[in-house]
GROMACS .gro file of C-alpha atoms in nm:
model
  338
    1MET     CA    1  11.945  12.711   9.507
    2THR     CA    2  11.681  12.663   9.798
    3ARG     CA    3  11.701  12.829  10.120
    4SER     CA    4  11.797  12.519  10.298
    5ALA     CA    5  12.139  12.530  10.114
    6THR     CA    6  12.240  12.881  10.223
    7PRO     CA    7  12.287  13.021  10.575
    8GLY     CA    8  12.056  13.273  10.717
    9PRO     CA    9  11.745  13.320  10.923
   10ARG     CA   10  11.530  13.009  11.002
   11PRO     CA   11  11.255  12.981  10.726
   12THR     CA   12  10.908  13.111  10.813
   13LEU     CA   13  10.554  13.001  10.744
   14ALA     CA   14  10.539  13.286  10.503
   15ASP     CA   15  10.852  13.143  10.320
   16VAL     CA   16  10.674  12.800  10.296
   17ALA     CA   17  10.359  12.970  10.148
   18ALA     CA   18  10.560  13.171   9.903
   19LEU     CA   19  10.751  12.864   9.759
   20ALA     CA   20  10.432  12.648   9.753
   21GLY     CA   21  10.244  12.941   9.571
   22VAL     CA   22   9.969  12.944   9.826
   23SER     CA   23   9.854  13.200  10.094
   24PRO     CA   24  10.015  13.177  10.430
   25ALA     CA   25   9.653  13.098  10.568
   26THR     CA   26   9.645  12.795  10.325
   27ALA     CA   27   9.982  12.670  10.433
   28SER     CA   28   9.880  12.705  10.787
   29ARG     CA   29   9.555  12.509  10.726
   30VAL     CA   30   9.766  12.234  10.559
   31LEU     CA   31  10.014  12.210  10.850
   32ASN     CA   32   9.752  12.211  11.121
   33GLY     CA   33   9.559  11.938  10.932
   34THR     CA   34   9.254  12.135  10.858
   35ALA     CA   35   9.006  12.022  10.599
   36GLY     CA   36   8.907  12.211  10.291
   37VAL     CA   37   9.252  12.216  10.114
   38SER     CA   38   9.311  12.050   9.787
   39GLY     CA   39   9.537  11.776   9.744
   40THR     CA   40   9.753  11.961   9.502
   41ALA     CA   41   9.799  12.240   9.762
   42ARG     CA   42   9.881  11.995  10.033
   43THR     CA   43  10.164  11.837   9.819
   44GLU     CA   44  10.298  12.161   9.729
   45VAL     CA   45  10.315  12.280  10.094
   46HIS     CA   46  10.476  11.960  10.206
   47ASN     CA   47  10.725  11.987   9.930
   48ALA     CA   48  10.821  12.344  10.033
   49VAL     CA   49  10.855  12.234  10.396
   50SER     CA   50  11.103  11.961  10.286
   51ARG     CA   51  11.292  12.191  10.072
   52LEU     CA   52  11.326  12.472  10.316
   53SER     CA   53  11.389  12.250  10.604
   54TYR     CA   54  11.106  12.439  10.794
   55VAL     CA   55  11.050  12.314  11.148
   56ARG     CA   56  10.737  12.385  11.345
   57GLN     CA   57  10.691  12.373  11.711
   58ARG     CA   58  10.459  12.079  11.738
   59ALA     CA   59  10.297  11.958  12.065
   60ARG     CA   60  10.527  11.649  12.053
   61ALA     CA   61  10.825  11.854  12.140
   62SER     CA   62  10.708  11.912  12.497
   63ARG     CA   63  10.737  11.549  12.561
   64ARG     CA   64  11.080  11.520  12.418
   65PHE     CA   65  11.199  11.249  12.655
   66LYS     CA   66  10.870  11.095  12.742
   67VAL     CA   67  10.717  10.869  12.469
   68SER     CA   68  10.353  10.841  12.534
   69SER     CA   69  10.188  10.742  12.192
   70ILE     CA   70  10.285  10.549  11.886
   71ALA     CA   71  10.066  10.535  11.572
   72ALA     CA   72  10.058  10.225  11.358
   73VAL     CA   73   9.963  10.342  11.015
   74VAL     CA   74   9.844  10.047  10.804
   75CYS     CA   75   9.789  10.102  10.439
   76GLU     CA   76   9.521   9.832  10.361
   77ASP     CA   77   9.154   9.816  10.318
   78GLY     CA   78   8.959   9.686  10.604
   79VAL     CA   79   8.901   9.337  10.436
   80ARG     CA   80   9.253   9.243  10.414
   81LEU     CA   81   9.356   9.415  10.741
   82PHE     CA   82   9.129   9.165  10.933
   83ALA     CA   83   9.167   8.875  10.698
   84ASP     CA   84   9.545   8.851  10.683
   85THR     CA   85   9.690   8.760  11.039
   86PHE     CA   86  10.018   8.922  10.938
   87PHE     CA   87   9.873   9.268  11.045
   88SER     CA   88   9.742   9.131  11.380
   89ARG     CA   89  10.068   8.953  11.457
   90ILE     CA   90  10.294   9.252  11.383
   91LEU     CA   91  10.071   9.472  11.585
   92LEU     CA   92  10.079   9.228  11.869
   93GLY     CA   93  10.456   9.216  11.872
   94ALA     CA   94  10.472   9.606  11.877
   95GLY     CA   95  10.214   9.632  12.138
   96GLN     CA   96  10.389   9.389  12.366
   97ALA     CA   97  10.716   9.597  12.338
   98LEU     CA   98  10.535   9.931  12.396
   99ARG     CA   99  10.337   9.791  12.714
  100SER     CA  100  10.652   9.789  12.923
  101GLY     CA  101  10.706  10.150  12.881
  102ASP     CA  102  10.338  10.244  12.919
  103ILE     CA  103  10.319  10.365  12.569
  104GLN     CA  104   9.968  10.365  12.384
  105LEU     CA  105   9.957  10.200  12.052
  106VAL     CA  106   9.706  10.368  11.817
  107LEU     CA  107   9.579  10.217  11.484
  108LEU     CA  108   9.528  10.431  11.180
  109VAL     CA  109   9.406  10.257  10.876
  110VAL     CA  110   9.444  10.408  10.534
  111ARG     CA  111   9.220  10.242  10.282
  112GLY     CA  112   9.294  10.473   9.998
  113PRO     CA  113   9.382  10.842   9.913
  114ALA     CA  114   9.072  10.962  10.079
  115ASP     CA  115   9.215  10.876  10.413
  116HIS     CA  116   9.544  11.071  10.375
  117GLY     CA  117   9.393  11.395  10.492
  118SER     CA  118   9.269  11.238  10.819
  119VAL     CA  119   9.602  11.075  10.904
  120GLU     CA  120   9.774  11.408  10.834
  121ARG     CA  121   9.550  11.604  11.066
  122TYR     CA  122   9.597  11.338  11.342
  123LEU     CA  123   9.962  11.343  11.318
  124SER     CA  124   9.984  11.712  11.274
  125LYS     CA  125   9.830  11.774  11.624
  126GLY     CA  126  10.116  11.588  11.787
  127LEU     CA  127   9.885  11.307  11.911
  128ALA     CA  128  10.150  11.052  11.814
  129ASP     CA  129  10.521  11.076  11.885
  130GLY     CA  130  10.621  10.845  11.604
  131VAL     CA  131  10.482  10.608  11.323
  132LEU     CA  132  10.503  10.245  11.250
  133LEU     CA  133  10.438  10.230  10.883
  134ILE     CA  134  10.291   9.899  10.757
  135SER     CA  135  10.226   9.766  10.411
  136ALA     CA  136  10.306  10.102  10.219
  137HIS     CA  137  10.349  10.068   9.844
  138ASP     CA  138  10.591  10.238   9.624
  139ARG     CA  139  10.514  10.596   9.566
  140ASP     CA  140  10.270  10.611   9.847
  141PRO     CA  141  10.237  10.988   9.918
  142LEU     CA  142  10.222  10.909  10.292
  143VAL     CA  143  10.595  10.867  10.281
  144PRO     CA  144  10.689  11.226  10.169
  145MET     CA  145  10.420  11.351  10.393
  146LEU     CA  146  10.557  11.198  10.696
  147ARG     CA  147  10.910  11.301  10.589
  148ALA     CA  148  10.787  11.659  10.541
  149MET     CA  149  10.624  11.664  10.877
  150ARG     CA  150  10.930  11.532  11.042
  151VAL     CA  151  10.737  11.251  11.222
  152PRO     CA  152  10.990  10.983  11.326
  153THR     CA  153  10.896  10.664  11.128
  154ILE     CA  154  11.012  10.305  11.069
  155ALA     CA  155  10.865  10.074  10.804
  156ALA     CA  156  10.749   9.722  10.825
  157GLY     CA  157  10.937   9.589  10.503
  158ARG     CA  158  11.216   9.728  10.306
  159PRO     CA  159  11.115  10.053  10.128
  160MET     CA  160  11.136  10.044   9.745
  161THR     CA  161  11.347  10.362   9.747
  162PRO     CA  162  11.688  10.305   9.914
  163GLY     CA  163  11.758  10.507  10.228
  164GLU     CA  164  11.395  10.632  10.244
  165MET     CA  165  11.349  10.528  10.614
  166PRO     CA  166  11.466  10.283  10.866
  167TYR     CA  167  11.292   9.945  10.850
  168VAL     CA  168  11.256   9.594  10.981
  169ASP     CA  169  11.206   9.310  10.741
  170ALA     CA  170  11.257   8.939  10.705
  171ASP     CA  171  11.506   8.808  10.453
  172ASN     CA  172  11.239   8.753  10.184
  173ARG     CA  173  11.475   8.698   9.896
  174SER     CA  174  11.673   8.414  10.077
  175GLY     CA  175  11.349   8.264  10.209
  176ALA     CA  176  11.198   8.237   9.861
  177HIS     CA  177  11.529   8.102   9.712
  178GLU     CA  178  11.522   7.835   9.974
  179ALA     CA  179  11.163   7.743   9.914
  180VAL     CA  180  11.212   7.705   9.529
  181ARG     CA  181  11.535   7.511   9.576
  182HIS     CA  182  11.355   7.276   9.793
  183LEU     CA  183  11.100   7.207   9.520
  184LEU     CA  184  11.361   7.166   9.253
  185ASN     CA  185  11.567   6.937   9.477
  186SER     CA  186  11.263   6.709   9.542
  187GLY     CA  187  11.250   6.644   9.170
  188ARG     CA  188  10.998   6.898   9.043
  189HIS     CA  189  11.080   7.019   8.691
  190LYS     CA  190  10.827   7.287   8.616
  191VAL     CA  191  10.815   7.534   8.901
  192VAL     CA  192  10.596   7.826   8.867
  193SER     CA  193  10.524   8.123   9.088
  194ILE     CA  194  10.235   8.344   9.212
  195ALA     CA  195  10.423   8.666   9.291
  196GLY     CA  196  10.325   8.957   9.528
  197PRO     CA  197  10.256   9.305   9.418
  198PRO     CA  198  10.534   9.449   9.212
  199ASP     CA  199  10.516   9.787   9.377
  200MET     CA  200  10.600   9.649   9.724
  201ALA     CA  201  10.958   9.533   9.825
  202VAL     CA  202  10.822   9.221   9.991
  203GLY     CA  203  10.684   9.134   9.639
  204ALA     CA  204  10.989   9.220   9.445
  205ASP     CA  205  11.219   9.040   9.698
  206ARG     CA  206  11.027   8.715   9.700
  207ARG     CA  207  11.003   8.719   9.318
  208ALA     CA  208  11.392   8.790   9.296
  209GLY     CA  209  11.443   8.491   9.518
  210TYR     CA  210  11.241   8.266   9.294
  211ARG     CA  211  11.413   8.389   8.996
  212ASP     CA  212  11.764   8.319   9.167
  213ALA     CA  213  11.670   7.961   9.212
  214ILE     CA  214  11.525   7.894   8.892
  215SER     CA  215  11.824   8.051   8.716
  216GLU     CA  216  12.057   7.845   8.929
  217ALA     CA  217  11.889   7.521   8.815
  218GLY     CA  218  11.892   7.640   8.451
  219ALA     CA  219  11.499   7.601   8.446
  220VAL     CA  220  11.241   7.836   8.268
  221GLY     CA  221  11.026   8.024   8.531
  222ASN     CA  222  10.676   8.150   8.478
  223ILE     CA  223  10.522   8.420   8.700
  224VAL     CA  224  10.167   8.552   8.739
  225TYR     CA  225  10.091   8.829   9.009
  226GLY     CA  226   9.864   8.840   9.299
  227ASP     CA  227   9.786   9.079   9.577
  228PHE     CA  228   9.840   8.850   9.877
  229THR     CA  229   9.480   8.753   9.896
  230PRO     CA  230   9.328   8.409   9.845
  231THR     CA  231   9.102   8.512   9.549
  232SER     CA  232   9.412   8.652   9.376
  233GLY     CA  233   9.592   8.333   9.436
  234GLU     CA  234   9.312   8.125   9.304
  235HIS     CA  235   9.285   8.323   8.985
  236ALA     CA  236   9.649   8.324   8.928
  237MET     CA  237   9.659   7.957   8.955
  238GLN     CA  238   9.381   7.912   8.709
  239ARG     CA  239   9.587   8.124   8.467
  240LEU     CA  240   9.895   7.930   8.519
  241LEU     CA  241   9.716   7.600   8.459
  242GLU     CA  242   9.559   7.727   8.146
  243HIS     CA  243   9.901   7.833   7.998
  244HIS     CA  244  10.128   7.584   8.160
  245PRO     CA  245   9.931   7.256   8.213
  246ASP     CA  246  10.260   7.071   8.260
  247LEU     CA  247  10.349   7.254   8.574
  248ASP     CA  248  10.427   7.035   8.877
  249ALA     CA  249  10.497   7.298   9.145
  250VAL     CA  250  10.397   7.635   9.245
  251PHE     CA  251  10.570   7.883   9.494
  252ALA     CA  252  10.311   8.121   9.629
  253ALA     CA  253  10.454   8.437   9.778
  254SER     CA  254  10.202   8.424  10.061
  255ASP     CA  255  10.027   8.154  10.243
  256LEU     CA  256   9.684   8.331  10.152
  257MET     CA  257   9.769   8.311   9.787
  258ALA     CA  258   9.878   7.952   9.840
  259LEU     CA  259   9.535   7.876   9.993
  260GLY     CA  260   9.377   8.000   9.680
  261ALA     CA  261   9.616   7.809   9.472
  262LEU     CA  262   9.509   7.488   9.654
  263ARG     CA  263   9.145   7.563   9.584
  264ALA     CA  264   9.214   7.607   9.209
  265LEU     CA  265   9.418   7.308   9.186
  266ARG     CA  266   9.162   7.087   9.361
  267ARG     CA  267   8.885   7.203   9.133
  268ALA     CA  268   9.123   7.123   8.817
  269GLY     CA  269   9.147   6.766   8.959
  270ARG     CA  270   9.527   6.799   9.054
  271ARG     CA  271   9.644   6.578   9.342
  272ILE     CA  272   9.853   6.765   9.607
  273PRO     CA  273  10.160   6.704   9.636
  274ASP     CA  274  10.134   6.410   9.389
  275ASP     CA  275  10.077   6.598   9.074
  276VAL     CA  276  10.151   6.952   9.214
  277ALA     CA  277  10.351   7.059   9.504
  278VAL     CA  278  10.258   7.389   9.674
  279VAL     CA  279  10.490   7.611   9.899
  280GLY     CA  280  10.363   7.929  10.063
  281PHE     CA  281  10.529   8.203  10.258
  282ASP     CA  282  10.462   8.346  10.597
  283ASP     CA  283  10.384   8.042  10.811
  284ALA     CA  284  10.039   8.191  10.905
  285PRO     CA  285   9.830   7.992  11.143
  286LEU     CA  286   9.623   7.858  10.844
  287ALA     CA  287   9.910   7.682  10.721
  288LEU     CA  288   9.850   7.401  10.980
  289HIS     CA  289   9.470   7.379  10.878
  290THR     CA  290   9.482   7.344  10.494
  291ASP     CA  291   9.439   7.020  10.331
  292PRO     CA  292   9.710   6.914  10.292
  293ARG     CA  293   9.901   7.102  10.552
  294LEU     CA  294  10.094   7.382  10.380
  295THR     CA  295  10.471   7.378  10.343
  296THR     CA  296  10.582   7.734  10.388
  297VAL     CA  297  10.860   7.976  10.477
  298ARG     CA  298  10.834   8.109  10.829
  299GLN     CA  299  10.912   8.470  10.916
  300PRO     CA  300  10.898   8.585  11.274
  301VAL     CA  301  10.623   8.840  11.236
  302GLU     CA  302  10.571   8.917  11.616
  303ASP     CA  303  10.947   8.965  11.671
  304MET     CA  304  10.962   9.201  11.378
  305GLY     CA  305  10.682   9.410  11.532
  306GLU     CA  306  10.859   9.412  11.857
  307ALA     CA  307  11.186   9.516  11.696
  308MET     CA  308  11.000   9.810  11.514
  309ALA     CA  309  10.851   9.936  11.834
  310ARG     CA  310  11.179   9.900  12.023
  311HIS     CA  311  11.379  10.087  11.746
  312LEU     CA  312  11.130  10.378  11.725
  313THR     CA  313  11.118  10.437  12.100
  314ARG     CA  314  11.497  10.428  12.137
  315ARG     CA  315  11.516  10.679  11.839
  316LEU     CA  316  11.261  10.905  11.993
  317ILE     CA  317  11.449  10.915  12.321
  318GLY     CA  318  11.774  11.043  12.144
  319GLU     CA  319  11.970  10.732  12.078
  320VAL     CA  320  12.156  10.804  11.753
  321ASP     CA  321  12.348  10.475  11.688
  322MET     CA  322  12.029  10.290  11.560
  323PRO     CA  323  12.091  10.072  11.249
  324PRO     CA  324  11.900  10.164  10.942
  325ALA     CA  325  11.776   9.822  10.880
  326THR     CA  326  11.705   9.510  11.084
  327VAL     CA  327  11.661   9.187  10.884
  328PHE     CA  328  11.548   8.860  11.038
  329ARG     CA  329  11.623   8.515  10.896
  330THR     CA  330  11.357   8.299  10.765
  331GLU     CA  331  11.302   7.920  10.807
  332LEU     CA  332  11.160   7.674  10.562
  333VAL     CA  333  10.894   7.464  10.736
  334VAL     CA  334  10.813   7.126  10.535
  335ARG     CA  335  10.479   6.982  10.595
  336ASP     CA  336  10.245   6.790  10.359
  337SER     CA  337  10.172   7.004  10.053
  338GLY     CA  338  10.526   6.987   9.894
   0.00000   0.00000   0.00000
């Protein structure tokens, strides 16, 4: 049984170090965000902190009722961060909500494991009162790190592990279901899908909505995965055309992947929507400028960002009745592509 399960003195840094199998100096370096500590040692120390319920006195505690800074931690490489308007839109919504409270929004970009240390060091100094976690994948080590550091966090999108942290999301499953049902009801018989990453709940939920509609119609579905980028959508569409040349509709789990699908279909000589109907998801600004204009599922991204910021700030000032999840409705926007 761990110390956290029995009454007694509050655990100390020495207890953390002993449980982690490192020296107190190493444990201190990890908790202070100092460089020069192996990834294994960092993981063991954070696990020990969590198991012992060890609480450090951090700089943030002195501002208990005054929130001054929120960090938006975005887990994406720089290319997608600036190419996909989802990120700018959700940050815009969050920034608008924080501006009224004179709260600074700081952007921290996690392009890969090498950036975890810098994020950890920044947060361990108490420079941010809370975190808006955006685009984290399943089993991302940032999640247990934030939990071990006891940094108040809210996620953009449902975490893959239930109850992991509060979140704000769109009803991705229902939105995808409505999009595919629209295609089937319009007379399409062979509806395929370009799904998002399977290690993200947004990808899993939109895939599930597609499968729900296909199953209800008694049809046979075919799925190829992408990563929400136009290139992945283009490659996925090429594979679908090769293996299922009789397809007459495609549901892409993002507008950017739908853009790639349009390119592949046009190159293959398929007319849109005459030969193949295309529906995306997001209602990004580009949906009005594709040829033809893209039918898509609208999610209120700016509203989601605003809700994240308001939830986190209310939690930071001590409100305890905050909902564990806020889910926004989606809307099918029918244009010219399907």
